[in-house]
């Protein structure tokens, strides 16, 4: 039995993984930009 992200869909594992990443990527990108900006602002306090 293959492990797939979406058990209820009858599509290939490859297409399900691609769909999963397409669904996750906007949230990941936002969080990455948000945390990077926060870290840059925090570190800039110590470099002045």
PDB file of C-alpha atoms in Angstrom:
ATOM      1  CA  UNK A   1       0.000   0.000   0.000  1.00  0.00           C
ATOM      2  CA  UNK A   2       1.513   3.293  -1.114  1.00  0.00           C
ATOM      3  CA  UNK A   3       1.608   6.322   1.137  1.00  0.00           C
ATOM      4  CA  UNK A   4      -0.002   9.296  -0.603  1.00  0.00           C
ATOM      5  CA  UNK A   5      -0.840  12.819   0.627  1.00  0.00           C
ATOM      6  CA  UNK A   6      -4.503  12.649  -0.383  1.00  0.00           C
ATOM      7  CA  UNK A   7      -5.997   9.179   0.154  1.00  0.00           C
ATOM      8  CA  UNK A   8      -9.416  10.166  -1.186  1.00  0.00           C
ATOM      9  CA  UNK A   9      -8.059  11.108  -4.636  1.00  0.00           C
ATOM     10  CA  UNK A  10      -7.398   8.589  -7.365  1.00  0.00           C
ATOM     11  CA  UNK A  11      -4.470  10.411  -8.938  1.00  0.00           C
ATOM     12  CA  UNK A  12      -0.829   9.339  -9.061  1.00  0.00           C
ATOM     13  CA  UNK A  13       1.466   9.866  -6.095  1.00  0.00           C
ATOM     14  CA  UNK A  14       3.619  12.207  -8.195  1.00  0.00           C
ATOM     15  CA  UNK A  15       0.696  14.506  -9.012  1.00  0.00           C
ATOM     16  CA  UNK A  16      -0.516  14.425  -5.400  1.00  0.00           C
ATOM     17  CA  UNK A  17       2.910  15.450  -4.093  1.00  0.00           C
ATOM     18  CA  UNK A  18       3.055  18.262  -6.663  1.00  0.00           C
ATOM     19  CA  UNK A  19      -0.413  19.426  -5.571  1.00  0.00           C
ATOM     20  CA  UNK A  20       0.611  19.272  -1.908  1.00  0.00           C
ATOM     21  CA  UNK A  21       3.646  21.489  -2.541  1.00  0.00           C
ATOM     22  CA  UNK A  22       1.534  23.894  -4.603  1.00  0.00           C
ATOM     23  CA  UNK A  23      -0.849  24.193  -1.638  1.00  0.00           C
ATOM     24  CA  UNK A  24       1.917  24.673   0.928  1.00  0.00           C
ATOM     25  CA  UNK A  25       4.256  27.023  -0.958  1.00  0.00           C
ATOM     26  CA  UNK A  26       2.353  30.346  -0.517  1.00  0.00           C
ATOM     27  CA  UNK A  27       2.223  29.893   3.268  1.00  0.00           C
ATOM     28  CA  UNK A  28       5.843  28.791   3.375  1.00  0.00           C
ATOM     29  CA  UNK A  29       6.960  31.778   1.317  1.00  0.00           C
ATOM     30  CA  UNK A  30       5.039  34.206   3.547  1.00  0.00           C
ATOM     31  CA  UNK A  31       6.425  32.698   6.733  1.00  0.00           C
ATOM     32  CA  UNK A  32       9.950  32.641   5.321  1.00  0.00           C
ATOM     33  CA  UNK A  33       9.796  36.344   4.361  1.00  0.00           C
ATOM     34  CA  UNK A  34       8.202  37.288   7.688  1.00  0.00           C
ATOM     35  CA  UNK A  35      10.782  35.457   9.801  1.00  0.00           C
ATOM     36  CA  UNK A  36      13.683  36.692   7.699  1.00  0.00           C
ATOM     37  CA  UNK A  37      12.540  40.300   8.084  1.00  0.00           C
ATOM     38  CA  UNK A  38      12.090  39.833  11.839  1.00  0.00           C
ATOM     39  CA  UNK A  39      15.533  38.272  12.183  1.00  0.00           C
ATOM     40  CA  UNK A  40      17.160  40.999  10.068  1.00  0.00           C
ATOM     41  CA  UNK A  41      15.510  43.725  12.148  1.00  0.00           C
ATOM     42  CA  UNK A  42      16.535  42.031  15.385  1.00  0.00           C
ATOM     43  CA  UNK A  43      20.131  41.553  14.287  1.00  0.00           C
ATOM     44  CA  UNK A  44      20.382  45.122  13.050  1.00  0.00           C
ATOM     45  CA  UNK A  45      19.965  46.263  16.663  1.00  0.00           C
ATOM     46  CA  UNK A  46      23.390  44.816  17.431  1.00  0.00           C
ATOM     47  CA  UNK A  47      25.244  46.094  14.390  1.00  0.00           C
ATOM     48  CA  UNK A  48      24.775  49.817  14.900  1.00  0.00           C
TER      49      UNK A  48
END
